[in-house]
CSV table of C-alpha atoms in Angstrom, one decimal:
chain,number,residue,atom,x,y,z
A,1,MET,CA,20.7,-100.3,-87.3
A,2,PRO,CA,18.9,-99.5,-90.6
A,3,HIS,CA,15.1,-99.5,-90.7
A,4,PRO,CA,13.7,-102.7,-92.3
A,5,ALA,CA,11.7,-100.6,-94.8
A,6,VAL,CA,15.1,-99.2,-96.1
A,7,SER,CA,17.2,-102.3,-95.9
A,8,ILE,CA,14.9,-104.6,-97.9
A,9,PRO,CA,14.9,-102.4,-101.0
A,10,ALA,CA,18.6,-102.0,-100.7
A,11,ARG,CA,19.1,-105.8,-100.8
A,12,LEU,CA,16.8,-106.0,-103.7
A,13,ARG,CA,18.8,-103.4,-105.5
A,14,GLY,CA,21.9,-105.5,-104.8
A,15,VAL,CA,20.5,-108.5,-106.7
A,16,ARG,CA,18.9,-106.5,-109.6
A,17,PRO,CA,19.5,-108.3,-112.9
A,18,SER,CA,22.1,-106.6,-115.1
A,19,TRP,CA,19.5,-106.1,-117.9
A,20,LEU,CA,17.5,-103.7,-115.7
A,21,SER,CA,20.2,-101.0,-116.0
A,22,PRO,CA,19.0,-98.3,-118.4
A,23,LYS,CA,21.9,-98.8,-120.9
A,24,VAL,CA,21.7,-102.5,-121.1
A,25,LEU,CA,17.9,-102.4,-121.2
A,26,ARG,CA,17.9,-100.0,-124.1
A,27,THR,CA,20.4,-102.3,-126.0
A,28,GLU,CA,18.3,-105.4,-125.3
A,29,VAL,CA,15.0,-103.8,-126.3
A,30,LEU,CA,16.3,-102.3,-129.6
A,31,ALA,CA,18.2,-105.5,-130.4
A,32,GLY,CA,15.0,-107.5,-129.9
A,33,LEU,CA,13.1,-105.1,-132.2
A,34,VAL,CA,15.7,-105.4,-135.0
A,35,VAL,CA,15.7,-109.2,-134.8
A,36,ALA,CA,11.9,-109.3,-134.9
A,37,LEU,CA,11.9,-107.2,-138.1
A,38,ALA,CA,14.5,-109.5,-139.6
A,39,LEU,CA,12.6,-112.6,-138.6
A,40,ILE,CA,9.4,-111.8,-140.5
A,41,PRO,CA,10.5,-112.4,-144.1
A,42,GLU,CA,12.8,-115.3,-143.1
A,43,ALA,CA,9.9,-117.1,-141.3
A,44,ILE,CA,7.6,-116.6,-144.2
A,45,SER,CA,10.2,-117.9,-146.6
A,46,PHE,CA,10.8,-121.0,-144.5
A,47,SER,CA,7.1,-121.6,-144.3
A,48,ILE,CA,7.0,-121.7,-148.1
A,49,ILE,CA,9.8,-124.2,-148.1
A,50,ALA,CA,7.9,-126.4,-145.6
A,51,GLY,CA,4.7,-126.0,-147.7
A,52,VAL,CA,2.7,-124.4,-144.9
A,53,ASP,CA,0.8,-121.1,-144.4
A,54,PRO,CA,3.2,-118.2,-143.6
A,55,ALA,CA,1.4,-117.7,-140.3
A,56,ILE,CA,2.7,-121.2,-139.2
A,57,GLY,CA,6.3,-120.1,-139.6
A,58,LEU,CA,5.7,-116.8,-137.8
A,59,PHE,CA,4.0,-118.6,-134.9
A,60,ALA,CA,7.0,-121.0,-134.7
A,61,SER,CA,9.4,-118.1,-134.6
A,62,PHE,CA,7.4,-116.4,-131.8
A,63,THR,CA,7.0,-119.5,-129.6
A,64,MET,CA,10.6,-120.8,-130.1
A,65,ALA,CA,12.1,-117.4,-129.2
A,66,VAL,CA,9.9,-116.8,-126.2
A,67,THR,CA,10.3,-120.3,-124.8
A,68,ILE,CA,14.0,-120.7,-125.4
A,69,ALA,CA,14.6,-117.3,-123.7
A,70,VAL,CA,13.4,-118.9,-120.5
A,71,VAL,CA,14.6,-122.5,-120.7
A,72,GLY,CA,17.7,-122.3,-123.1
A,73,GLY,CA,21.3,-122.5,-122.0
A,74,ARG,CA,22.8,-119.8,-124.2
A,75,PRO,CA,21.6,-116.2,-123.4
A,76,ALA,CA,21.1,-113.8,-126.3
A,77,MET,CA,20.9,-116.7,-128.9
A,78,ILE,CA,17.9,-116.5,-131.2
A,79,SER,CA,15.9,-119.6,-132.0
A,80,ALA,CA,13.1,-119.6,-134.5
A,81,ALA,CA,11.7,-121.3,-137.7
A,82,THR,CA,14.7,-122.3,-139.8
A,83,GLY,CA,15.4,-123.5,-143.3
A,84,ALA,CA,17.3,-126.6,-142.1
A,85,VAL,CA,14.2,-127.8,-140.2
A,86,ALA,CA,11.9,-126.8,-143.0
A,87,LEU,CA,13.8,-128.9,-145.5
A,88,VAL,CA,13.6,-132.0,-143.2
A,89,ILE,CA,9.9,-131.9,-142.5
A,90,ALA,CA,8.7,-130.6,-145.9
A,91,PRO,CA,8.4,-134.2,-147.4
A,92,LEU,CA,6.3,-135.3,-144.4
A,93,ASN,CA,3.9,-132.4,-144.8
A,94,ARG,CA,3.7,-132.9,-148.5
A,95,GLU,CA,2.9,-136.7,-148.3
A,96,HIS,CA,0.9,-136.9,-145.1
A,97,GLY,CA,-0.5,-133.5,-144.2
A,98,PHE,CA,0.0,-130.7,-141.7
A,99,GLY,CA,-1.2,-132.8,-138.7
A,100,TYR,CA,1.7,-135.2,-139.1
A,101,LEU,CA,4.1,-132.3,-139.4
A,102,VAL,CA,3.0,-130.9,-136.0
A,103,ALA,CA,3.2,-134.4,-134.4
A,104,ALA,CA,6.7,-134.8,-135.8
A,105,VAL,CA,7.7,-131.4,-134.3
A,106,ILE,CA,6.5,-132.5,-130.8
A,107,LEU,CA,8.2,-135.9,-131.1
A,108,ALA,CA,11.4,-134.1,-132.2
A,109,GLY,CA,11.3,-132.1,-129.1
A,110,VAL,CA,11.0,-135.2,-127.0
A,111,PHE,CA,14.0,-136.7,-128.8
A,112,GLN,CA,16.0,-133.5,-128.2
A,113,ILE,CA,15.2,-133.6,-124.4
A,114,VAL,CA,16.4,-137.3,-124.3
A,115,LEU,CA,19.6,-136.5,-126.3
A,116,GLY,CA,20.3,-133.5,-124.1
A,117,ALA,CA,19.9,-135.5,-121.0
A,118,LEU,CA,22.3,-138.1,-122.4
A,119,GLY,CA,24.9,-135.4,-122.9
A,120,VAL,CA,24.9,-134.9,-126.6
A,121,GLY,CA,26.3,-131.4,-126.0
A,122,LYS,CA,29.6,-133.0,-124.9
A,123,LEU,CA,30.1,-134.2,-128.5
A,124,LEU,CA,31.0,-130.6,-129.4
A,125,ARG,CA,34.5,-131.2,-128.1
A,126,PHE,CA,35.1,-133.6,-131.0
A,127,ILE,CA,34.4,-130.9,-133.6
A,128,PRO,CA,37.8,-129.3,-134.6
A,129,ARG,CA,38.2,-125.6,-135.0
A,130,SER,CA,38.7,-125.9,-138.7
A,131,VAL,CA,35.2,-127.4,-139.0
A,132,MET,CA,33.8,-124.5,-136.8
A,133,VAL,CA,35.4,-121.9,-139.1
A,134,GLY,CA,34.0,-123.8,-142.2
A,135,PHE,CA,30.6,-123.9,-140.5
A,136,VAL,CA,30.6,-120.1,-139.9
A,137,ASN,CA,31.9,-119.3,-143.4
A,138,SER,CA,29.4,-121.6,-145.1
A,139,LEU,CA,26.6,-120.0,-143.0
A,140,ALA,CA,27.6,-116.6,-144.2
A,141,ILE,CA,27.7,-117.8,-147.8
A,142,LEU,CA,24.2,-119.4,-147.5
A,143,VAL,CA,22.7,-116.3,-146.0
A,144,PHE,CA,24.2,-114.2,-148.7
A,145,MET,CA,23.0,-116.5,-151.5
A,146,ALA,CA,19.5,-116.2,-150.0
A,147,GLN,CA,19.7,-112.5,-150.3
A,148,VAL,CA,20.8,-112.6,-154.0
A,149,LYS,CA,17.4,-114.2,-154.9
A,150,GLU,CA,15.7,-111.0,-153.5
A,151,LEU,CA,17.7,-108.9,-156.0
A,152,ARG,CA,16.8,-110.7,-159.2
A,153,ASP,CA,14.0,-109.4,-161.5
A,154,VAL,CA,13.2,-106.4,-159.3
A,155,PRO,CA,12.5,-102.8,-160.1
A,156,TRP,CA,15.7,-100.7,-160.5
A,157,ALA,CA,14.8,-98.6,-157.4
A,158,VAL,CA,15.7,-101.6,-155.2
A,159,TYR,CA,19.4,-101.2,-155.9
A,160,PRO,CA,19.8,-97.6,-154.8
A,161,LEU,CA,17.7,-98.4,-151.7
A,162,LEU,CA,20.1,-101.4,-151.0
A,163,ALA,CA,23.1,-99.1,-151.4
A,164,ALA,CA,21.6,-96.5,-149.1
A,165,GLY,CA,20.8,-99.1,-146.5
A,166,LEU,CA,24.4,-100.5,-146.5
A,167,ALA,CA,25.8,-96.9,-146.4
A,168,LEU,CA,23.6,-96.1,-143.4
A,169,MET,CA,24.8,-99.2,-141.5
A,170,VAL,CA,28.4,-98.4,-142.2
A,171,LEU,CA,28.3,-94.6,-141.4
A,172,PHE,CA,25.6,-94.3,-138.7
A,173,PRO,CA,27.7,-96.0,-135.9
A,174,ARG,CA,30.3,-93.2,-136.4
A,175,ILE,CA,27.7,-90.8,-135.2
A,176,THR,CA,26.2,-92.8,-132.4
A,177,THR,CA,25.8,-96.4,-131.2
A,178,ALA,CA,22.9,-95.6,-128.9
A,179,VAL,CA,20.5,-96.9,-131.6
A,180,PRO,CA,21.3,-100.0,-133.7
A,181,ALA,CA,22.2,-99.0,-137.2
A,182,PRO,CA,20.1,-101.7,-138.8
A,183,LEU,CA,16.9,-100.3,-137.1
A,184,VAL,CA,17.8,-96.8,-138.3
A,185,SER,CA,18.3,-98.1,-141.8
A,186,ILE,CA,15.0,-100.0,-141.9
A,187,VAL,CA,13.0,-97.0,-140.5
A,188,ILE,CA,14.6,-94.5,-142.9
A,189,LEU,CA,14.2,-96.6,-146.0
A,190,THR,CA,10.6,-97.5,-145.1
A,191,VAL,CA,9.7,-93.8,-144.7
A,192,ILE,CA,11.4,-92.9,-148.0
A,193,THR,CA,9.6,-95.6,-150.0
A,194,VAL,CA,6.2,-94.9,-148.5
A,195,ALA,CA,6.5,-91.1,-148.7
A,196,ALA,CA,7.7,-91.1,-152.2
A,197,GLY,CA,5.4,-93.9,-153.3
A,198,ILE,CA,8.3,-96.0,-154.7
A,199,ALA,CA,7.0,-99.3,-156.0
A,200,VAL,CA,9.4,-102.0,-154.7
A,201,PRO,CA,8.9,-105.5,-153.2
A,202,THR,CA,7.9,-105.3,-149.5
A,203,VAL,CA,7.4,-107.6,-146.6
A,204,GLY,CA,3.7,-107.8,-147.4
A,205,ASP,CA,4.5,-109.3,-150.8
A,206,LYS,CA,6.0,-112.3,-149.0
A,207,GLY,CA,2.6,-113.4,-147.5
A,208,ALA,CA,-0.2,-112.4,-145.2
A,209,LEU,CA,0.8,-111.7,-141.6
A,210,PRO,CA,-1.2,-113.4,-138.8
A,211,SER,CA,-4.0,-111.3,-137.1
A,212,SER,CA,-4.3,-113.3,-133.9
A,213,LEU,CA,-2.2,-115.3,-131.4
A,214,PRO,CA,-1.8,-119.1,-132.0
A,215,VAL,CA,-4.3,-121.4,-130.2
A,216,PRO,CA,-3.0,-124.5,-128.4
A,217,GLY,CA,-4.3,-127.9,-129.5
A,218,LEU,CA,-3.4,-131.5,-130.3
A,219,PRO,CA,-2.2,-132.5,-133.7
A,220,ASP,CA,-4.9,-133.8,-136.0
A,221,VAL,CA,-3.5,-137.4,-136.5
A,222,PRO,CA,-4.6,-140.9,-135.5
A,223,PHE,CA,-3.1,-141.8,-132.2
A,224,ALA,CA,-1.8,-145.2,-133.4
A,225,LEU,CA,1.5,-147.0,-133.8
A,226,ALA,CA,1.3,-146.4,-137.6
A,227,THR,CA,1.4,-142.7,-137.0
A,228,LEU,CA,4.5,-143.1,-134.7
A,229,THR,CA,6.4,-145.1,-137.3
A,230,THR,CA,5.6,-142.6,-140.0
A,231,ILE,CA,6.7,-139.5,-138.1
A,232,ALA,CA,9.6,-141.0,-136.1
A,233,PRO,CA,12.3,-140.9,-138.8
A,234,TYR,CA,11.5,-137.3,-139.7
A,235,ALA,CA,11.3,-136.3,-136.0
A,236,PHE,CA,14.7,-137.9,-135.3
A,237,ALA,CA,16.3,-136.2,-138.3
A,238,MET,CA,14.8,-132.9,-137.2
A,239,ALA,CA,16.1,-133.4,-133.7
A,240,LEU,CA,19.6,-134.1,-134.9
A,241,VAL,CA,19.8,-131.2,-137.4
A,242,GLY,CA,18.2,-128.8,-134.9
A,243,LEU,CA,20.6,-129.7,-132.1
A,244,MET,CA,23.7,-129.6,-134.3
A,245,GLU,CA,22.8,-126.1,-135.7
A,246,SER,CA,21.9,-124.9,-132.2
A,247,LEU,CA,24.9,-126.2,-130.4
A,248,MET,CA,27.3,-125.0,-133.1
A,249,THR,CA,25.7,-121.5,-132.9
A,250,ALA,CA,25.9,-121.6,-129.1
A,251,LYS,CA,29.6,-122.4,-129.3
A,252,LEU,CA,30.1,-119.5,-131.7
A,253,VAL,CA,28.3,-117.1,-129.4
A,254,ASP,CA,30.4,-118.4,-126.5
A,255,GLU,CA,33.5,-117.3,-128.4
A,256,ILE,CA,32.1,-113.9,-129.4
A,257,THR,CA,31.0,-113.0,-126.0
A,258,ASP,CA,33.8,-114.8,-124.1
A,259,THR,CA,31.2,-116.4,-121.8
A,260,PRO,CA,30.4,-120.1,-121.2
A,261,SER,CA,26.9,-121.7,-121.7
A,262,SER,CA,25.3,-125.0,-120.7
A,263,LYS,CA,25.0,-127.1,-123.8
A,264,THR,CA,23.0,-129.7,-121.9
A,265,ARG,CA,20.5,-127.0,-120.9
A,266,GLU,CA,20.4,-125.7,-124.4
A,267,SER,CA,19.7,-129.1,-125.8
A,268,VAL,CA,16.9,-129.8,-123.4
A,269,GLY,CA,15.6,-126.2,-123.9
A,270,GLN,CA,15.4,-126.7,-127.7
A,271,GLY,CA,13.3,-129.8,-127.0
A,272,ILE,CA,11.0,-128.0,-124.7
A,273,ALA,CA,10.7,-125.1,-127.2
A,274,ASN,CA,9.8,-127.5,-130.0
A,275,ILE,CA,7.2,-129.3,-127.9
A,276,VAL,CA,5.5,-125.9,-127.0
A,277,THR,CA,5.7,-124.8,-130.6
A,278,GLY,CA,4.1,-128.1,-131.8
A,279,PHE,CA,1.2,-127.8,-129.4
A,280,LEU,CA,0.7,-124.2,-130.6
A,281,GLY,CA,0.6,-125.3,-134.2
A,282,GLY,CA,4.0,-124.1,-135.3
A,283,MET,CA,6.5,-125.8,-137.7
A,284,GLY,CA,9.3,-126.1,-135.2
A,285,GLY,CA,12.8,-124.7,-135.4
A,286,CYS,CA,16.2,-124.2,-133.9
A,287,ALA,CA,18.9,-121.6,-133.4
A,288,MET,CA,19.4,-119.1,-136.3
A,289,ILE,CA,22.9,-117.9,-136.8
A,290,GLY,CA,22.0,-115.0,-139.0
A,291,GLN,CA,19.5,-113.5,-136.5
A,292,THR,CA,21.8,-114.4,-133.6
A,293,MET,CA,24.6,-112.4,-135.2
A,294,ILE,CA,22.3,-109.5,-135.6
A,295,ASN,CA,21.4,-109.7,-132.0
A,296,VAL,CA,24.9,-110.4,-130.5
A,297,LYS,CA,27.4,-109.0,-132.9
A,298,VAL,CA,25.6,-106.1,-134.6
A,299,SER,CA,23.3,-104.9,-131.9
A,300,GLY,CA,25.4,-105.9,-128.9
A,301,ALA,CA,22.8,-107.8,-126.9
A,302,ARG,CA,24.0,-110.2,-124.2
A,303,THR,CA,21.0,-111.3,-122.1
A,304,ARG,CA,17.8,-113.5,-122.4
A,305,LEU,CA,15.7,-110.3,-122.6
A,306,SER,CA,16.6,-109.6,-126.2
A,307,THR,CA,15.7,-113.2,-127.2
A,308,PHE,CA,12.3,-113.0,-125.4
A,309,LEU,CA,11.5,-109.5,-126.9
A,310,ALA,CA,12.4,-110.7,-130.4
A,311,GLY,CA,9.6,-113.2,-130.2
A,312,ALA,CA,7.2,-110.9,-128.4
A,313,PHE,CA,7.9,-108.0,-130.8
A,314,LEU,CA,7.4,-110.4,-133.7
A,315,MET,CA,3.8,-111.1,-132.7
A,316,VAL,CA,3.1,-107.4,-131.8
A,317,LEU,CA,4.5,-106.3,-135.1
A,318,CYS,CA,2.4,-108.8,-137.0
A,319,ILE,CA,-0.9,-108.4,-135.1
A,320,VAL,CA,-0.9,-104.7,-134.1
A,321,PHE,CA,1.3,-103.1,-136.7
A,322,GLY,CA,0.8,-105.5,-139.6
A,323,PRO,CA,0.0,-102.8,-142.2
A,324,VAL,CA,3.1,-100.8,-141.3
A,325,VAL,CA,5.4,-103.8,-141.2
A,326,SER,CA,3.9,-104.9,-144.6
A,327,ASP,CA,5.2,-101.7,-146.1
A,328,ILE,CA,8.9,-102.3,-145.1
A,329,PRO,CA,10.9,-102.6,-148.3
A,330,MET,CA,12.7,-106.0,-148.7
A,331,ALA,CA,15.7,-104.0,-149.8
A,332,ALA,CA,16.1,-102.7,-146.2
A,333,LEU,CA,16.1,-106.2,-144.8
A,334,VAL,CA,18.4,-107.5,-147.5
A,335,ALA,CA,20.9,-104.8,-146.7
A,336,VAL,CA,20.8,-105.9,-143.0
A,337,MET,CA,21.4,-109.5,-143.8
A,338,ILE,CA,24.2,-108.7,-146.2
A,339,MET,CA,25.9,-106.7,-143.4
A,340,VAL,CA,25.4,-109.7,-141.2
A,341,CYS,CA,27.1,-112.0,-143.8
A,342,PHE,CA,30.2,-109.8,-143.9
A,343,ALA,CA,30.3,-109.6,-140.1
A,344,THR,CA,29.9,-113.3,-139.7
A,345,PHE,CA,32.4,-114.5,-142.3
A,346,ASP,CA,35.9,-115.2,-140.9
A,347,TRP,CA,37.9,-113.2,-143.3
A,348,HIS,CA,41.1,-113.9,-141.4
A,349,SER,CA,40.7,-117.6,-142.4
A,350,LEU,CA,41.2,-116.7,-146.1
A,351,ALA,CA,44.1,-114.2,-145.6
A,352,PRO,CA,47.2,-115.4,-147.6
A,353,LYS,CA,49.3,-115.1,-144.4
A,354,THR,CA,46.9,-117.5,-142.6
A,355,LEU,CA,46.7,-119.9,-145.5
A,356,LYS,CA,50.4,-120.0,-145.8
A,357,ARG,CA,50.9,-121.0,-142.1
A,358,LEU,CA,48.0,-123.4,-141.8
A,359,PRO,CA,48.7,-127.2,-142.4
A,360,ALA,CA,47.2,-128.5,-145.6
A,361,GLY,CA,44.9,-130.8,-143.6
A,362,GLU,CA,43.3,-127.9,-141.8
A,363,ILE,CA,42.6,-126.0,-145.1
A,364,THR,CA,41.2,-129.2,-146.6
A,365,VAL,CA,38.8,-129.7,-143.6
A,366,MET,CA,37.6,-126.1,-143.9
A,367,ALA,CA,37.1,-126.5,-147.7
A,368,VAL,CA,35.2,-129.8,-147.3
A,369,THR,CA,32.9,-128.3,-144.7
A,370,VAL,CA,32.1,-125.2,-146.8
A,371,ALA,CA,31.7,-127.2,-150.0
A,372,CYS,CA,29.3,-129.7,-148.5
A,373,VAL,CA,27.1,-127.1,-146.7
A,374,VAL,CA,26.9,-124.9,-149.8
A,375,ALA,CA,26.2,-127.9,-152.1
A,376,THR,CA,23.5,-129.5,-149.9
A,377,HIS,CA,22.2,-126.4,-148.0
A,378,ASN,CA,22.4,-128.7,-145.0
A,379,LEU,CA,24.6,-127.6,-142.1
A,380,ALA,CA,24.5,-131.1,-140.6
A,381,VAL,CA,26.0,-132.7,-143.7
A,382,GLY,CA,28.8,-130.1,-143.8
A,383,VAL,CA,29.7,-130.5,-140.1
A,384,VAL,CA,29.7,-134.3,-140.2
A,385,SER,CA,31.7,-134.4,-143.5
A,386,GLY,CA,34.2,-131.9,-142.2
A,387,SER,CA,34.6,-133.8,-138.8
A,388,VAL,CA,35.0,-137.1,-140.6
A,389,THR,CA,37.6,-135.6,-142.9
A,390,ALA,CA,39.5,-134.1,-139.9
A,391,MET,CA,39.4,-137.5,-138.1
A,392,VAL,CA,40.8,-139.3,-141.2
A,393,ILE,CA,43.6,-136.7,-141.6
A,394,PHE,CA,44.4,-136.9,-137.9
A,395,ALA,CA,44.5,-140.7,-138.0
A,396,LYS,CA,46.9,-140.7,-140.9
A,397,ARG,CA,49.1,-138.1,-139.3
A,398,VAL,CA,49.3,-140.0,-135.9
A,399,ALA,CA,49.8,-143.3,-137.6
A,400,ARG,CA,53.1,-142.1,-139.1
A,401,PHE,CA,54.6,-141.7,-135.6
A,402,ALA,CA,54.4,-145.4,-134.8
A,403,ASP,CA,57.8,-147.0,-135.5
A,404,VAL,CA,59.6,-150.3,-134.9
A,405,THR,CA,63.4,-150.6,-134.3
A,406,ALA,CA,65.3,-153.9,-133.7
A,407,VAL,CA,68.4,-154.5,-131.6
A,408,THR,CA,70.0,-158.0,-131.5
A,409,ASP,CA,72.0,-159.1,-128.5
A,410,PRO,CA,75.7,-159.6,-129.2
A,411,ASP,CA,75.5,-163.3,-128.5
A,412,GLY,CA,72.5,-163.6,-130.9
A,413,GLY,CA,70.3,-165.2,-128.2
A,414,GLN,CA,67.5,-162.7,-128.5
A,415,VAL,CA,66.3,-159.7,-130.4
A,416,VAL,CA,64.5,-156.7,-128.8
A,417,TYR,CA,62.0,-154.8,-130.9
A,418,ALA,CA,61.3,-151.3,-129.5
A,419,VAL,CA,57.9,-150.1,-130.6
A,420,THR,CA,57.2,-146.4,-130.3
A,421,GLY,CA,54.1,-144.3,-130.9
A,422,GLU,CA,50.3,-144.7,-130.7
A,423,LEU,CA,49.0,-148.1,-131.7
A,424,PHE,CA,45.4,-148.0,-133.1
A,425,PHE,CA,43.7,-149.3,-136.2
A,426,ALA,CA,45.5,-147.0,-138.6
A,427,SER,CA,49.0,-147.7,-137.3
A,428,SER,CA,48.7,-151.3,-136.1
A,429,ASN,CA,47.6,-152.6,-139.5
A,430,GLU,CA,51.2,-152.2,-140.7
A,431,LEU,CA,52.8,-153.4,-137.5
A,432,VAL,CA,52.7,-157.1,-138.4
A,433,GLY,CA,54.9,-156.6,-141.4
A,434,ARG,CA,57.7,-154.9,-139.5
A,435,PHE,CA,59.2,-158.1,-137.9
A,436,ASP,CA,61.7,-160.7,-139.4
A,437,TYR,CA,59.9,-163.9,-138.5
A,438,ALA,CA,62.3,-166.2,-140.3
A,439,GLY,CA,65.6,-164.6,-139.5
A,440,ASP,CA,65.1,-163.7,-135.8
A,441,PRO,CA,66.6,-165.8,-133.0
A,442,GLU,CA,64.6,-168.1,-130.7
A,443,LYS,CA,63.6,-165.4,-128.2
A,444,VAL,CA,61.9,-162.2,-129.3
A,445,VAL,CA,61.1,-159.3,-126.9
A,446,ILE,CA,58.7,-156.6,-127.9
A,447,ASP,CA,59.2,-153.5,-125.8
A,448,LEU,CA,56.1,-151.3,-125.7
A,449,SER,CA,57.3,-148.9,-123.0
A,450,ALA,CA,57.3,-146.0,-125.5
A,451,ALA,CA,53.9,-147.0,-127.0
A,452,HIS,CA,50.2,-147.0,-126.1
A,453,ILE,CA,47.6,-149.6,-127.1
A,454,TRP,CA,44.3,-147.9,-127.9
A,455,ASP,CA,42.0,-150.5,-129.5
A,456,ALA,CA,41.3,-154.1,-130.4
A,457,SER,CA,43.0,-153.8,-133.8
A,458,SER,CA,46.4,-153.3,-132.0
A,459,VAL,CA,45.8,-156.3,-129.7
A,460,ALA,CA,44.9,-158.4,-132.7
A,461,ALA,CA,48.1,-157.3,-134.4
A,462,LEU,CA,50.2,-158.3,-131.4
A,463,ASP,CA,48.4,-161.7,-131.3
A,464,ALA,CA,49.1,-162.2,-135.0
A,465,ILE,CA,52.8,-161.4,-134.4
A,466,GLU,CA,53.0,-163.9,-131.6
A,467,HIS,CA,51.2,-166.5,-133.7
A,468,ARG,CA,53.6,-166.2,-136.6
A,469,TYR,CA,56.6,-166.6,-134.3
A,470,ALA,CA,55.0,-169.6,-132.6
A,471,GLN,CA,54.5,-171.3,-136.0
A,472,ARG,CA,58.4,-171.2,-136.3
A,473,GLY,CA,58.9,-172.4,-132.7
A,474,LYS,CA,60.0,-169.1,-131.4
A,475,SER,CA,58.8,-167.4,-128.1
A,476,VAL,CA,57.6,-163.8,-127.8
A,477,GLU,CA,57.7,-161.7,-124.6
A,478,ILE,CA,55.8,-158.4,-124.5
A,479,THR,CA,57.2,-155.9,-122.0
A,480,GLY,CA,56.8,-152.3,-121.0
A,481,LEU,CA,53.0,-152.0,-121.2
A,482,ASN,CA,51.6,-149.1,-119.3
A,483,GLU,CA,48.6,-149.8,-117.1
A,484,PRO,CA,45.7,-149.0,-119.5
A,485,SER,CA,47.5,-150.8,-122.3
A,486,ALA,CA,48.2,-153.9,-120.1
A,487,ARG,CA,44.6,-154.0,-119.0
A,488,LEU,CA,43.2,-153.9,-122.6
A,489,HIS,CA,45.8,-156.4,-123.8
A,490,LYS,CA,44.9,-158.8,-120.9
A,491,THR,CA,41.2,-158.5,-121.6
A,492,LEU,CA,41.3,-159.0,-125.4
A,493,SER,CA,44.5,-161.1,-126.1
A,494,GLY,CA,43.6,-164.5,-127.4
A,495,GLU,CA,39.9,-163.6,-127.7
A,496,LEU,CA,40.2,-162.1,-131.2
A,497,ALA,CA,40.4,-163.9,-134.5
A,498,SER,CA,44.1,-164.7,-135.4
A,499,ALA,CA,45.5,-163.2,-138.5
A,500,GLY,CA,47.9,-166.2,-138.7
């Protein structure tokens, strides 16, 4: 029998988290560091969009990442201050002030918790794959477009630095993958620019980095109903946009890592993270697909540790190593983000072989999603537009399968109409015109054994058919209803307005 002093540590070793293994730990730590470096200019840029001090965006990125690492449902996904959220709350900050912005962030978190508890994550199953592909491609395009702005009206030295950064990230993994190529690229380009005294735009040019941790406090607003009515629309919009972007990103990471995640927990976690961020004076946020791709696809991270360290390293870099971080050339970070764009974009979706095989409707849905996102810079608009387009195309396609064929008895005593297909608003609207009311015999049988009734529109159409025959003194018998169709027909028949 083993001694207790030996057996207890053995059991502990048996339940040791996977991220404690040296190889995984190194990957997670280095991934977190790369993401933290990439978050700094992004957070500052989004702060400018929202009209707040750069420190506010950096605080939000720190608190969002650290909190979601604990309470989120998708390991390795990065949440921080985002452009989508900044666009939503910028008008509120501009018109009412920063206190109202913070209050809206906290209320948005409450909305997200409620929506998560109600199962909003389950709505992802209604988003078609073509919309998902369009979402990913449009994200890659938006991230790339954001980098192009960093390459305009800059010193000529930026371009060779950019080329060197891209070359390092392509070639270095052939030597070793022990250290993420983006981190190597950032370090080498920073050393070159500082040592050679090359004057190029740096992270410090984006704005001042914070020198202390955020302090908790209540938003500086009147605690009155008027305040609630002012912030509620912005908070609800932020909650919806944040959840949509976060859940879509979580679904993408699920596919990349071939692992499931709890969308309900992620939704609630986003809410908790925004509430924490609001009480610490941040501007709120949601999942970031660009930084998530750096973490998951480029750096190979798979656990919550990388997400936690991304936020922790962000504050350490700003507070402790602020002067060093300020010297990082923007060209190095632009090179990293461009590589992320190419890695994120689904090039297979544009291959001629793929386009030739895909149905025209699928291609249309992808194109609508991408066009709407790129035109509005709003992911929610693109996803909703693409999903609605897919539903319309699907409804038209299914409606074509509904058909009516008539067979008259040899003695002419009755006619049997066999209805086949799915009966819903798109197909049942044409159903009424498929019957010969004047020429049919006294008895009409409508056989629905090969059909299914889905909605009130179909029941109303059947009522209208019966009413038209009744006006001519003819009887109608509906047969062959399956159980769900019979139940719906019994409940609604005669209760809907007649189309007489």
